[in-house]
Tab-separated table of C-alpha atoms and ligand atoms in Angstrom:
chain	number	residue	atom	x	y	z
Z	18	UNK	CA	102.003	-239.231	110.706
Z	19	UNK	CA	101.246	-235.519	110.936
Z	20	UNK	CA	98.429	-234.778	108.515
Z	21	UNK	CA	97.524	-231.220	109.303
Z	22	UNK	CA	99.951	-228.305	109.685
Z	23	UNK	CA	99.635	-226.291	112.855
Z	24	UNK	CA	99.932	-222.808	111.361
Z	25	UNK	CA	102.682	-220.243	111.460
Z	26	UNK	CA	101.531	-217.520	113.809
Z	27	UNK	CA	104.696	-217.609	115.961
Z	28	UNK	CA	106.080	-214.510	114.265
Z	29	UNK	CA	102.790	-212.728	113.672
Z	30	UNK	CA	101.530	-209.747	115.621
Z	31	UNK	CA	98.413	-207.660	115.929
Z	32	UNK	CA	98.580	-203.927	115.430
Z	33	UNK	CA	95.585	-202.317	117.123
Z	34	UNK	CA	94.558	-198.701	116.950
Z	35	UNK	CA	92.430	-198.231	120.045
Z	36	UNK	CA	89.396	-196.096	120.645
Z	37	UNK	CA	86.966	-197.449	118.042
Z	38	UNK	CA	83.443	-198.287	119.202
Z	39	UNK	CA	82.457	-201.841	118.229
Z	40	UNK	CA	79.085	-202.168	116.518
Z	41	UNK	CA	77.281	-204.766	114.444
Z	42	UNK	CA	76.975	-208.498	114.866
Z	43	UNK	CA	79.268	-211.451	115.283
Z	44	UNK	CA	78.641	-215.173	115.092
Z	45	UNK	CA	80.237	-217.480	117.633
Z	46	UNK	CA	82.033	-220.734	116.713
Z	47	UNK	CA	81.703	-224.192	118.190
Z	48	UNK	CA	83.231	-224.620	121.643
Z	49	UNK	CA	86.943	-225.437	121.586
Z	50	UNK	CA	86.797	-227.135	124.972
Z	51	UNK	CA	83.930	-229.314	123.823
Z	52	UNK	CA	84.921	-230.292	120.313
Z	53	UNK	CA	88.373	-231.471	121.432
Z	54	UNK	CA	86.744	-234.039	123.695
Z	55	UNK	CA	84.096	-235.022	121.118
Z	56	UNK	CA	86.894	-235.768	118.659
Z	57	UNK	CA	88.643	-237.963	121.237
Z	58	UNK	CA	85.363	-239.746	122.004
Z	59	UNK	CA	84.781	-240.440	118.305
Z	60	UNK	CA	87.361	-243.261	118.415
Z	61	UNK	CA	84.810	-245.362	120.324
Z	62	UNK	CA	82.912	-245.868	117.084
Z	63	UNK	CA	84.185	-248.533	114.672
Z	64	UNK	CA	82.983	-246.476	111.754
Z	65	UNK	CA	82.401	-242.847	110.749
Z	66	UNK	CA	81.266	-240.071	113.065
Z	67	UNK	CA	80.519	-236.629	111.694
Z	68	UNK	CA	80.933	-233.639	113.979
Z	69	UNK	CA	79.616	-230.209	112.962
Z	70	UNK	CA	80.376	-226.706	114.216
Z	71	UNK	CA	84.099	-227.463	114.404
Z	72	UNK	CA	86.146	-224.262	114.736
Z	73	UNK	CA	89.336	-223.745	112.735
Z	74	UNK	CA	91.807	-223.613	115.623
Z	75	UNK	CA	95.345	-224.814	116.226
Z	76	UNK	CA	94.133	-226.932	119.146
Z	77	UNK	CA	91.609	-228.713	116.930
Z	78	UNK	CA	94.381	-229.501	114.463
Z	79	UNK	CA	96.528	-230.920	117.264
Z	80	UNK	CA	93.697	-233.246	118.290
Z	81	UNK	CA	93.191	-234.293	114.662
Z	82	UNK	CA	96.874	-235.136	114.508
Z	83	UNK	CA	96.553	-237.218	117.675
Z	84	UNK	CA	93.668	-239.161	116.104
Z	85	UNK	CA	95.557	-239.580	112.847
Z	86	UNK	CA	98.547	-241.059	114.663
Z	87	UNK	CA	96.219	-243.611	116.243
Z	88	UNK	CA	95.121	-244.701	112.771
Z	89	UNK	CA	91.827	-242.805	112.419
Z	90	UNK	CA	91.066	-241.378	108.985
Z	91	UNK	CA	89.872	-237.789	108.934
Z	92	UNK	CA	87.978	-235.592	106.565
Z	93	UNK	CA	88.074	-231.971	107.720
Z	94	UNK	CA	85.719	-229.815	105.646
Z	95	UNK	CA	86.413	-226.238	106.621
Z	96	UNK	CA	83.697	-224.799	104.396
Z	97	UNK	CA	81.092	-226.899	106.185
Z	98	UNK	CA	82.937	-226.668	109.519
Z	99	UNK	CA	82.671	-230.417	109.897
Z	100	UNK	CA	85.016	-233.303	110.587
Z	101	UNK	CA	84.357	-236.933	109.751
Z	102	UNK	CA	86.336	-239.284	111.990
Z	103	UNK	CA	86.597	-242.786	110.572
Z	104	UNK	CA	87.878	-244.863	113.483
Z	105	UNK	CA	87.201	-248.244	111.859
Z	106	UNK	CA	90.845	-249.175	112.403
Z	107	UNK	CA	92.782	-247.976	115.416
Z	108	UNK	CA	96.329	-249.163	114.814
Z	109	UNK	CA	98.217	-247.532	117.687
Z	110	UNK	CA	97.497	-246.876	121.352
Z	111	UNK	CA	100.186	-244.226	121.781
Z	112	UNK	CA	99.680	-240.463	122.043
Z	113	UNK	CA	103.168	-239.016	121.839
Z	114	UNK	CA	104.745	-236.320	123.956
Z	115	UNK	CA	105.289	-234.158	120.861
Z	116	UNK	CA	101.528	-233.664	120.557
Z	117	UNK	CA	100.291	-234.007	124.150
Z	118	UNK	CA	102.855	-231.440	125.332
Z	119	UNK	CA	101.464	-228.964	122.792
Z	120	UNK	CA	97.937	-229.291	124.138
Z	121	UNK	CA	96.795	-230.707	127.471
Z	122	UNK	CA	93.329	-231.578	126.168
Z	123	UNK	CA	94.880	-234.384	124.123
Z	124	UNK	CA	95.221	-236.231	127.448
Z	125	UNK	CA	91.469	-236.950	127.098
Z	126	UNK	CA	92.443	-239.596	124.586
Z	127	UNK	CA	93.514	-241.733	127.577
Z	128	UNK	CA	89.961	-242.602	128.662
Z	129	UNK	CA	88.822	-243.080	125.066
Z	130	UNK	CA	91.711	-245.457	124.245
Z	131	UNK	CA	91.071	-247.462	127.408
Z	132	UNK	CA	87.465	-247.989	126.306
Z	133	UNK	CA	88.328	-248.716	122.700
Z	134	UNK	CA	91.571	-250.721	122.987
Z	135	UNK	CA	91.769	-251.730	126.691
Z	136	UNK	CA	95.223	-250.221	126.594
Z	137	UNK	CA	96.761	-246.771	126.269
Z	138	UNK	CA	100.188	-245.167	126.289
Z	139	UNK	CA	99.720	-241.425	126.641
Z	140	UNK	CA	102.349	-238.804	127.408
Z	141	UNK	CA	101.868	-236.888	130.646
Z	142	UNK	CA	100.957	-233.324	129.720
Z	143	UNK	CA	103.107	-231.674	132.408
Z	144	UNK	CA	102.412	-228.214	133.781
Z	145	UNK	CA	101.727	-225.182	131.673
Z	146	UNK	CA	102.096	-221.435	131.958
Z	147	UNK	CA	98.939	-220.935	134.031
Z	148	UNK	CA	99.606	-223.606	136.662
Z	149	UNK	CA	100.799	-227.050	137.623
Z	150	UNK	CA	97.640	-228.718	136.272
Z	151	UNK	CA	98.084	-232.203	137.693
Z	152	UNK	CA	96.296	-235.321	136.421
Z	153	UNK	CA	96.186	-237.268	139.692
Z	154	UNK	CA	92.365	-237.378	139.775
Z	155	UNK	CA	92.335	-238.922	136.295
Z	156	UNK	CA	94.805	-241.637	137.322
Z	157	UNK	CA	93.196	-242.389	140.683
Z	158	UNK	CA	89.730	-242.689	139.122
Z	159	UNK	CA	90.936	-244.978	136.326
Z	160	UNK	CA	92.674	-247.205	138.879
Z	161	UNK	CA	89.469	-247.399	140.924
Z	162	UNK	CA	87.727	-248.639	137.772
Z	163	UNK	CA	90.332	-251.408	137.550
Z	164	UNK	CA	92.949	-250.043	135.149
Z	165	UNK	CA	96.545	-251.024	135.907
Z	166	UNK	CA	98.589	-247.881	135.500
Z	167	UNK	CA	102.349	-247.361	135.428
Z	168	UNK	CA	104.030	-244.031	134.873
Z	169	UNK	CA	107.326	-244.490	133.054
Z	170	UNK	CA	109.542	-242.071	131.198
Z	171	UNK	CA	106.874	-239.380	131.209
Z	172	UNK	CA	104.176	-241.669	129.821
Z	173	UNK	CA	101.058	-243.131	131.387
Z	174	UNK	CA	100.885	-246.838	130.491
Z	175	UNK	CA	97.379	-248.113	131.161
Z	176	UNK	CA	96.127	-251.666	130.775
Z	177	UNK	CA	92.460	-252.338	131.349
Z	178	UNK	CA	91.335	-255.741	130.096
Z	179	UNK	CA	88.210	-255.463	132.276
Z	180	UNK	CA	86.960	-252.282	133.875
Z	181	UNK	CA	84.282	-252.573	136.539
Z	182	UNK	CA	81.966	-249.680	137.399
Z	183	UNK	CA	82.577	-248.009	140.768
Z	184	UNK	CA	81.788	-244.964	142.872
Z	185	UNK	CA	84.306	-242.231	142.095
Z	186	UNK	CA	84.763	-239.030	144.093
Z	187	UNK	CA	86.676	-236.061	142.756
Z	188	UNK	CA	88.464	-233.826	145.276
Z	189	UNK	CA	87.533	-230.876	143.110
Z	190	UNK	CA	85.185	-230.872	140.117
Z	191	UNK	CA	87.890	-231.233	137.478
Z	192	UNK	CA	86.650	-230.884	133.908
Z	193	UNK	CA	89.354	-233.078	132.380
Z	194	UNK	CA	89.100	-235.806	135.034
Z	195	UNK	CA	85.297	-235.956	134.707
Z	196	UNK	CA	85.704	-236.350	130.942
Z	197	UNK	CA	88.426	-239.015	131.054
Z	198	UNK	CA	86.488	-241.010	133.644
Z	199	UNK	CA	83.244	-240.803	131.669
Z	200	UNK	CA	85.098	-241.981	128.564
Z	201	UNK	CA	86.584	-244.977	130.358
Z	202	UNK	CA	83.415	-245.840	132.311
Z	203	UNK	CA	81.161	-246.016	129.247
Z	204	UNK	CA	82.479	-249.531	128.540
Z	205	UNK	CA	82.995	-250.690	132.152
Z	206	UNK	CA	80.928	-253.588	133.473
Z	207	UNK	CA	78.083	-252.196	135.577
Z	208	UNK	CA	77.461	-248.676	136.811
Z	209	UNK	CA	79.873	-245.890	137.653
Z	210	UNK	CA	78.938	-242.850	139.716
Z	211	UNK	CA	81.156	-239.770	139.494
Z	212	UNK	CA	80.502	-237.583	142.507
Z	213	UNK	CA	81.564	-233.950	142.709
Z	214	UNK	CA	81.684	-234.102	138.924
Z	215	UNK	CA	82.346	-230.989	136.863
Z	216	UNK	CA	79.100	-229.406	135.645
Z	217	UNK	CA	80.398	-227.370	132.708
Z	218	UNK	CA	78.255	-227.240	129.532
Z	219	UNK	CA	81.158	-229.000	127.765
Z	220	UNK	CA	80.641	-232.003	130.084
Z	221	UNK	CA	76.972	-232.094	129.128
Z	222	UNK	CA	77.944	-231.880	125.468
Z	223	UNK	CA	80.346	-234.812	125.787
Z	224	UNK	CA	77.704	-236.883	127.618
Z	225	UNK	CA	75.095	-236.027	124.962
Z	226	UNK	CA	77.525	-236.992	122.220
Z	227	UNK	CA	78.400	-240.266	123.952
Z	228	UNK	CA	74.708	-241.055	124.392
Z	229	UNK	CA	74.137	-240.257	120.710
Z	230	UNK	CA	76.753	-242.835	119.687
Z	231	UNK	CA	75.464	-245.495	122.091
Z	232	UNK	CA	76.443	-244.778	125.708
Z	233	UNK	CA	74.093	-244.688	128.703
Z	234	UNK	CA	74.885	-241.602	130.804
Z	235	UNK	CA	72.580	-239.611	133.073
Z	236	UNK	CA	73.104	-236.656	135.380
Z	237	UNK	CA	75.619	-234.717	133.266
Z	238	UNK	CA	75.361	-231.055	134.224
Z	239	UNK	CA	74.853	-231.971	137.888
Z	240	UNK	CA	77.449	-232.932	140.473
Z	241	UNK	CA	76.606	-236.640	140.150
Z	242	UNK	CA	76.955	-238.422	136.840
Z	243	UNK	CA	75.862	-242.043	136.430
Z	244	UNK	CA	77.333	-244.102	133.616
Z	245	UNK	CA	75.886	-247.524	132.882
Z	246	UNK	CA	78.495	-249.454	130.958
Z	247	UNK	CA	77.662	-250.784	127.485
Z	248	UNK	CA	79.568	-253.023	125.053
Z	249	UNK	CA	82.037	-251.451	122.666
Z	250	UNK	CA	79.970	-252.995	119.847
Z	251	UNK	CA	76.988	-250.864	120.956
Z	252	UNK	CA	78.712	-247.694	119.719
Z	253	UNK	CA	77.547	-246.700	116.277
Z	254	UNK	CA	78.102	-243.969	113.676
Z	255	UNK	CA	76.209	-240.720	114.173
Z	256	UNK	CA	76.207	-237.009	113.399
Z	257	UNK	CA	76.500	-234.398	116.120
Z	258	UNK	CA	76.723	-230.596	116.400
Z	259	UNK	CA	79.109	-229.027	118.930
Z	260	UNK	CA	77.682	-226.442	121.355
Z	261	UNK	CA	78.663	-222.777	120.909
Z	262	UNK	CA	81.809	-221.497	122.601
Z	263	UNK	CA	80.680	-219.608	125.715
Z	264	UNK	CA	84.192	-218.272	126.303
Z	265	UNK	CA	84.503	-216.862	122.780
Z	266	UNK	CA	81.035	-215.344	123.259
Z	267	UNK	CA	82.052	-213.784	126.595
Z	268	UNK	CA	85.211	-212.415	124.991
Z	269	UNK	CA	83.262	-210.618	122.247
Z	270	UNK	CA	80.707	-209.339	124.756
Z	271	UNK	CA	83.563	-207.901	126.795
Z	272	UNK	CA	85.118	-206.313	123.690
Z	273	UNK	CA	81.816	-204.573	122.888
Z	274	UNK	CA	81.335	-203.411	126.477
Z	275	UNK	CA	84.979	-202.258	126.690
Z	276	UNK	CA	84.517	-199.952	123.703
Z	277	UNK	CA	81.051	-198.688	124.759
Z	278	UNK	CA	79.558	-200.287	121.685
Z	279	UNK	CA	76.451	-202.224	120.799
Z	280	UNK	CA	76.358	-205.582	119.036
Z	281	UNK	CA	74.462	-208.787	118.530
Z	282	UNK	CA	76.343	-211.883	119.674
Z	283	UNK	CA	74.826	-214.687	117.616
Z	284	UNK	CA	74.783	-218.478	117.710
Z	285	UNK	CA	75.169	-218.790	121.484
Z	286	UNK	CA	73.356	-220.457	124.373
Z	287	UNK	CA	72.714	-217.453	126.663
Z	288	UNK	CA	72.091	-219.737	129.667
Z	289	UNK	CA	75.750	-220.800	129.544
Z	290	UNK	CA	76.784	-217.220	130.294
Z	291	UNK	CA	74.402	-216.363	133.125
Z	292	UNK	CA	77.047	-215.570	135.739
Z	293	UNK	CA	79.229	-213.556	133.372
Z	294	UNK	CA	76.219	-211.630	132.028
Z	295	UNK	CA	75.200	-210.749	135.561
Z	296	UNK	CA	78.663	-209.343	136.264
Z	297	UNK	CA	78.594	-207.288	133.054
Z	298	UNK	CA	75.203	-205.892	134.080
Z	299	UNK	CA	76.628	-204.995	137.520
Z	300	UNK	CA	79.357	-203.113	135.659
Z	301	UNK	CA	76.701	-201.075	133.858
Z	302	UNK	CA	76.296	-202.966	130.588
Z	303	UNK	CA	72.917	-203.724	129.068
Z	304	UNK	CA	72.233	-207.288	127.992
Z	305	UNK	CA	69.050	-208.276	126.201
Z	306	UNK	CA	67.932	-211.551	124.745
Z	307	UNK	CA	67.285	-210.818	121.061
Z	308	UNK	CA	66.222	-214.383	120.251
Z	309	UNK	CA	66.926	-217.771	121.872
Z	310	UNK	CA	70.461	-217.897	120.458
Z	311	UNK	CA	71.323	-214.185	120.243
Z	312	UNK	CA	72.204	-211.604	122.866
Z	313	UNK	CA	72.304	-207.855	122.316
Z	314	UNK	CA	75.024	-206.307	124.424
Z	315	UNK	CA	75.764	-202.611	124.823
Z	316	UNK	CA	77.289	-200.137	127.223
Z	317	UNK	CA	77.603	-196.396	127.608
Z	318	UNK	CA	79.851	-194.322	129.765
Z	319	UNK	CA	82.387	-195.475	132.306
Z	320	UNK	CA	81.884	-198.963	133.750
Z	321	UNK	CA	81.556	-199.655	137.485
Z	322	UNK	CA	84.148	-201.764	139.270
Z	323	UNK	CA	83.084	-205.162	140.574
Z	324	UNK	CA	84.577	-207.987	142.643
Z	325	UNK	CA	84.501	-211.628	141.642
Z	326	UNK	CA	85.975	-215.033	142.437
Z	327	UNK	CA	86.600	-217.560	139.670
Z	328	UNK	CA	84.836	-220.845	140.304
Z	329	UNK	CA	83.859	-224.046	138.528
Z	330	UNK	CA	80.670	-223.751	136.467
Z	331	UNK	CA	78.167	-222.228	137.078
Z	332	UNK	CA	80.453	-219.738	138.866
Z	333	UNK	CA	82.520	-217.049	137.195
Z	334	UNK	CA	84.644	-218.833	134.542
Z	335	UNK	CA	88.396	-218.667	135.035
Z	336	UNK	CA	88.715	-218.514	131.253
Z	337	UNK	CA	87.069	-215.047	131.300
Z	338	UNK	CA	89.015	-213.732	134.296
Z	339	UNK	CA	91.815	-211.990	132.385
Z	340	UNK	CA	89.299	-210.566	129.941
Z	341	UNK	CA	87.182	-209.112	132.758
Z	342	UNK	CA	90.348	-207.683	134.311
Z	343	UNK	CA	90.892	-205.598	131.177
Z	344	UNK	CA	87.426	-204.089	131.671
Z	345	UNK	CA	88.221	-203.254	135.294
Z	346	UNK	CA	91.414	-201.367	134.390
Z	347	UNK	CA	89.405	-198.267	133.433
Z	348	UNK	CA	86.266	-198.812	135.517
Z	349	UNK	CA	85.125	-196.408	138.192
Z	350	UNK	CA	86.454	-197.486	141.618
Z	351	UNK	CA	88.391	-200.518	142.808
Z	352	UNK	CA	87.719	-204.114	141.773
Z	353	UNK	CA	89.057	-207.261	143.400
Z	354	UNK	CA	89.550	-210.518	141.520
Z	355	UNK	CA	90.285	-213.788	143.273
Z	356	UNK	CA	91.542	-216.579	141.004
Z	357	UNK	CA	90.653	-219.825	142.728
Z	358	UNK	CA	91.401	-222.424	140.032
Z	359	UNK	CA	94.936	-221.783	138.859
Z	360	UNK	CA	98.097	-220.730	140.708
Z	361	UNK	CA	99.437	-218.512	137.947
Z	362	UNK	CA	96.646	-217.024	135.917
Z	363	UNK	CA	97.476	-213.345	136.301
Z	364	UNK	CA	100.124	-213.313	133.613
Z	365	UNK	CA	98.416	-210.448	131.823
Z	366	UNK	CA	99.104	-208.145	134.787
Z	367	UNK	CA	102.641	-206.920	133.880
Z	368	UNK	CA	101.535	-206.074	130.337
Z	369	UNK	CA	98.349	-204.339	131.505
Z	370	UNK	CA	100.529	-202.303	133.868
Z	371	UNK	CA	102.729	-201.365	130.907
Z	372	UNK	CA	99.573	-199.955	129.326
Z	373	UNK	CA	98.956	-197.797	132.389
Z	374	UNK	CA	96.732	-200.044	134.509
Z	375	UNK	CA	96.954	-199.751	138.295
Z	376	UNK	CA	96.957	-203.386	139.518
Z	377	UNK	CA	98.258	-204.721	142.793
Z	378	UNK	CA	98.688	-208.495	142.923
Z	379	UNK	CA	98.938	-210.487	146.116
Z	380	UNK	CA	99.114	-214.248	145.478
Z	381	UNK	CA	95.749	-215.189	143.920
Z	382	UNK	CA	94.152	-211.791	144.496
Z	383	UNK	CA	94.368	-208.829	142.139
Z	384	UNK	CA	93.240	-205.355	143.184
Z	385	UNK	CA	92.491	-203.168	140.213
Z	386	UNK	CA	92.085	-199.440	140.690
Z	387	UNK	CA	90.400	-198.022	137.613
Z	388	UNK	CA	92.407	-195.385	135.731
Z	389	UNK	CA	90.927	-192.903	133.253
Z	390	UNK	CA	92.629	-194.313	130.159
Z	391	UNK	CA	94.984	-197.033	129.040
Z	392	UNK	CA	97.794	-196.127	126.674
Z	393	UNK	CA	98.912	-198.299	123.749
Z	394	UNK	CA	102.126	-200.301	124.217
Z	395	UNK	CA	104.012	-203.344	122.954
Z	396	UNK	CA	102.755	-206.430	124.775
Z	397	UNK	CA	102.876	-210.210	124.342
Z	398	UNK	CA	100.275	-212.946	124.833
Z	399	UNK	CA	101.484	-215.361	127.505
Z	400	UNK	CA	98.557	-217.759	127.120
Z	401	UNK	CA	95.316	-217.914	125.214
Z	402	UNK	CA	93.023	-215.896	127.487
Z	403	UNK	CA	95.713	-213.468	128.667
Z	404	UNK	CA	96.322	-212.782	124.972
Z	405	UNK	CA	92.641	-212.050	124.341
Z	406	UNK	CA	92.630	-209.753	127.396
Z	407	UNK	CA	95.519	-207.742	125.949
Z	408	UNK	CA	93.717	-207.388	122.626
Z	409	UNK	CA	90.694	-205.979	124.466
Z	410	UNK	CA	92.947	-203.627	126.415
Z	411	UNK	CA	94.417	-202.536	123.069
Z	412	UNK	CA	90.923	-201.778	121.746
Z	413	UNK	CA	90.302	-199.614	124.842
Z	414	UNK	CA	93.665	-197.826	124.840
Z	415	UNK	CA	94.650	-194.513	123.352
Z	416	UNK	CA	97.061	-194.954	120.452
Z	417	UNK	CA	98.685	-198.058	119.074
Z	418	UNK	CA	99.110	-201.439	120.747
Z	419	UNK	CA	101.199	-204.261	119.316
Z	420	UNK	CA	100.314	-207.740	120.595
Z	421	UNK	CA	102.936	-210.420	119.973
Z	422	UNK	CA	102.895	-214.219	120.272
Z	423	UNK	CA	99.620	-214.729	118.460
Z	424	UNK	CA	100.087	-218.496	118.377
Z	425	UNK	CA	98.564	-218.496	121.866
Z	426	UNK	CA	95.472	-216.631	120.650
Z	427	UNK	CA	95.113	-218.818	117.541
Z	428	UNK	CA	94.718	-221.844	119.805
Z	429	UNK	CA	91.246	-220.736	120.812
Z	430	UNK	CA	89.878	-217.893	118.651
Z	431	UNK	CA	89.098	-218.466	114.994
Z	432	UNK	CA	90.033	-215.440	112.860
Z	433	UNK	CA	89.863	-213.250	115.979
Z	434	UNK	CA	91.031	-210.093	114.235
Z	435	UNK	CA	88.675	-210.544	111.280
Z	436	UNK	CA	85.680	-210.826	113.587
Z	437	UNK	CA	86.785	-207.771	115.598
Z	438	UNK	CA	87.445	-205.822	112.384
Z	439	UNK	CA	83.944	-206.705	111.158
Z	440	UNK	CA	82.631	-204.949	114.286
Z	441	UNK	CA	84.671	-201.844	113.443
Z	442	UNK	CA	87.907	-202.482	115.361
Z	443	UNK	CA	91.115	-201.214	113.787
Z	444	UNK	CA	93.208	-204.331	114.035
Z	445	UNK	CA	95.553	-205.947	111.540
Z	446	UNK	CA	97.696	-209.071	111.622
Z	447	UNK	CA	101.189	-208.716	110.243
Z	448	UNK	CA	104.548	-210.311	110.568
Z	449	UNK	CA	107.900	-208.727	111.218
Z	450	UNK	CA	109.097	-209.031	107.662
Z	451	UNK	CA	106.070	-206.892	106.761
Z	452	UNK	CA	105.466	-209.109	103.745
Z	453	UNK	CA	101.984	-209.995	104.708
Z	454	UNK	CA	100.184	-207.045	106.239
Z	455	UNK	CA	96.503	-207.804	105.837
Z	456	UNK	CA	93.229	-207.796	107.688
Z	457	UNK	CA	93.864	-211.272	109.017
Z	458	UNK	CA	95.130	-214.374	107.248
Z	459	UNK	CA	92.632	-216.598	105.515
Z	460	UNK	CA	91.761	-220.025	106.840
Z	461	UNK	CA	93.541	-221.590	103.876
Z	462	UNK	CA	96.798	-219.734	104.419
Z	463	UNK	CA	97.042	-220.994	107.998
Z	464	UNK	CA	96.708	-224.668	107.141
Y	8	EPU	N1	93.507	-230.604	138.981
Y	8	EPU	C1	94.264	-231.390	139.816
Y	8	EPU	N2	94.342	-232.726	139.548
Y	8	EPU	C2	93.719	-233.293	138.469
Y	8	EPU	C3	92.948	-232.476	137.624
Y	8	EPU	C4	92.862	-231.117	137.900
Y	8	EPU	O1	94.847	-230.910	140.785
Y	8	EPU	O2	93.837	-234.515	138.278
Y	8	EPU	C5	93.422	-229.144	139.245
Y	8	EPU	C6	94.146	-228.356	138.148
Y	8	EPU	O3	95.518	-228.234	138.429
Y	8	EPU	C7	93.414	-227.019	138.180
Y	8	EPU	C8	91.989	-227.390	138.600
Y	8	EPU	O4	92.073	-228.735	139.122
Y	8	EPU	O5	93.992	-226.201	139.165
Y	8	EPU	C9	90.960	-227.360	137.505
Y	8	EPU	O6	91.396	-228.151	136.452
Y	8	EPU	P1	90.424	-228.901	135.431
Y	8	EPU	O7	90.825	-230.326	135.376
Y	8	EPU	O8	89.014	-228.579	135.762
Y	8	EPU	O9	90.804	-228.174	134.065
Y	8	EPU	P2	91.174	-228.812	132.675
Y	8	EPU	O10	90.241	-229.900	132.335
Y	8	EPU	O11	92.634	-229.072	132.616
Y	8	EPU	C10	89.558	-227.253	131.322
Y	8	EPU	C11	89.695	-226.269	130.197
Y	8	EPU	C12	90.402	-225.013	130.684
Y	8	EPU	C13	89.610	-224.419	131.830
Y	8	EPU	C14	89.402	-225.470	132.936
Y	8	EPU	C15	88.529	-224.973	134.068
Y	8	EPU	C16	89.878	-227.702	128.277
Y	8	EPU	C17	90.684	-228.166	127.130
Y	8	EPU	N3	90.449	-226.865	129.116
Y	8	EPU	O12	90.889	-227.567	131.732
Y	8	EPU	O13	90.390	-224.107	129.576
Y	8	EPU	O14	90.311	-223.315	132.348
Y	8	EPU	O15	88.803	-226.656	132.380
Y	8	EPU	O16	87.305	-224.562	133.592
Y	8	EPU	O17	88.724	-228.070	128.407
Y	8	EPU	C18	91.207	-222.416	128.166
Y	8	EPU	O18	90.339	-222.729	127.337
Y	8	EPU	O19	91.893	-221.362	128.072
Y	8	EPU	C19	91.458	-223.299	129.303
Y	8	EPU	C20	92.590	-223.265	130.017
């Protein structure tokens, strides 16, 4: 049963008039890539879990639909930005292709279902625009814990009457695999060690949440996570607040720097952005800690070019790569970006070139020679972060930029245009029929 509509931004576009300097303050939402996993983990509790700082995003609604189809009852309070998940009764163990194919993160339900129901039938997510994005580490790790897994007709069928803790090694520190394995191992007999685990703040948040509801996990945030299995009955209702979204924060910082502005970025954990901040400073931006959860970011004059390689946390985040590329398009000199996580994450390049950028791409390297100015053009978001990068390019460009395919952007940025407009950007959301030109749709109208 689909309980929550996914919004209608397929036909909507942004119209941006570039050249405005962004000033003021903006508050950052809860982390998309954390809350999705917290929601999945909430099915471990035979009762009600309340999660705060839940952003209003399409991806969150997809995960709520996944939970609803499993039988969980949900109360999504958008005013309070909270969701209560009542997982007293889980009546299905199937996450259907229709939902999993819309959002890969719903695959995290696999580990949670294995712990809760000892069984799961979850659609394989398949590749996506930015790369093949396999799930072999998830499957191999679950099998090592004792799950019997068959892949049939595009679904993972997992049976796990008794999981036993084990030493697990990841070939690369995959975020999703670390999360699925933690979720399954929390109810395994004995101890599980995940080595070469992902160290992202979202992993720490999931471990903290799991510990809050009754798990016994140590080492999250390092490359070795130890999970001592507990009984399913040990999980209990609790309240929990999602960490701030470091990628949304980095996106707004970049937008301010791109327009030579000055703004306070509020409700963040500055330590989660250390590497990105350092790169912005190398480019000539000024970054000051205003208080423990606020950064003041500003820039003047032309930025300097930099080189960087995307890496797992704490390295340069791949999710800010496209956004940083927009900054480099008009920086002084030549910058080189190496994308080391995904095979196809330079999809913004053709559209940036259409705006006048000088970018040479050779496999996973992009060489960006800074030009004086970008010029507005019609462009289309090809994925979430590429879309945000084009919006930033539009803010930098002379004249008008139209960004299409906003459904990609709405997956991960809550009221993106409203927040940018509040900083002084000239940006409106409209649809082709021109019936609804406004300064961004309201939360209610996108339900
Ligand atoms: N990989 C495998 N086999 C696996 C798992 C991963 O080969 O079993 C490869 C992937 O193909 C990819 C690399 O490992 O090349 C890294 O993938 P990872 O599993 O770490 O990524 P993910 O869990 O699928 C999350 C975020 C992404 C973010 C990456 C890396 C969520 C919902 N998604 O994806 O976020 O780019 O970690 O930090 O948490 C975004 O928000 O725009 C986004 C794509």
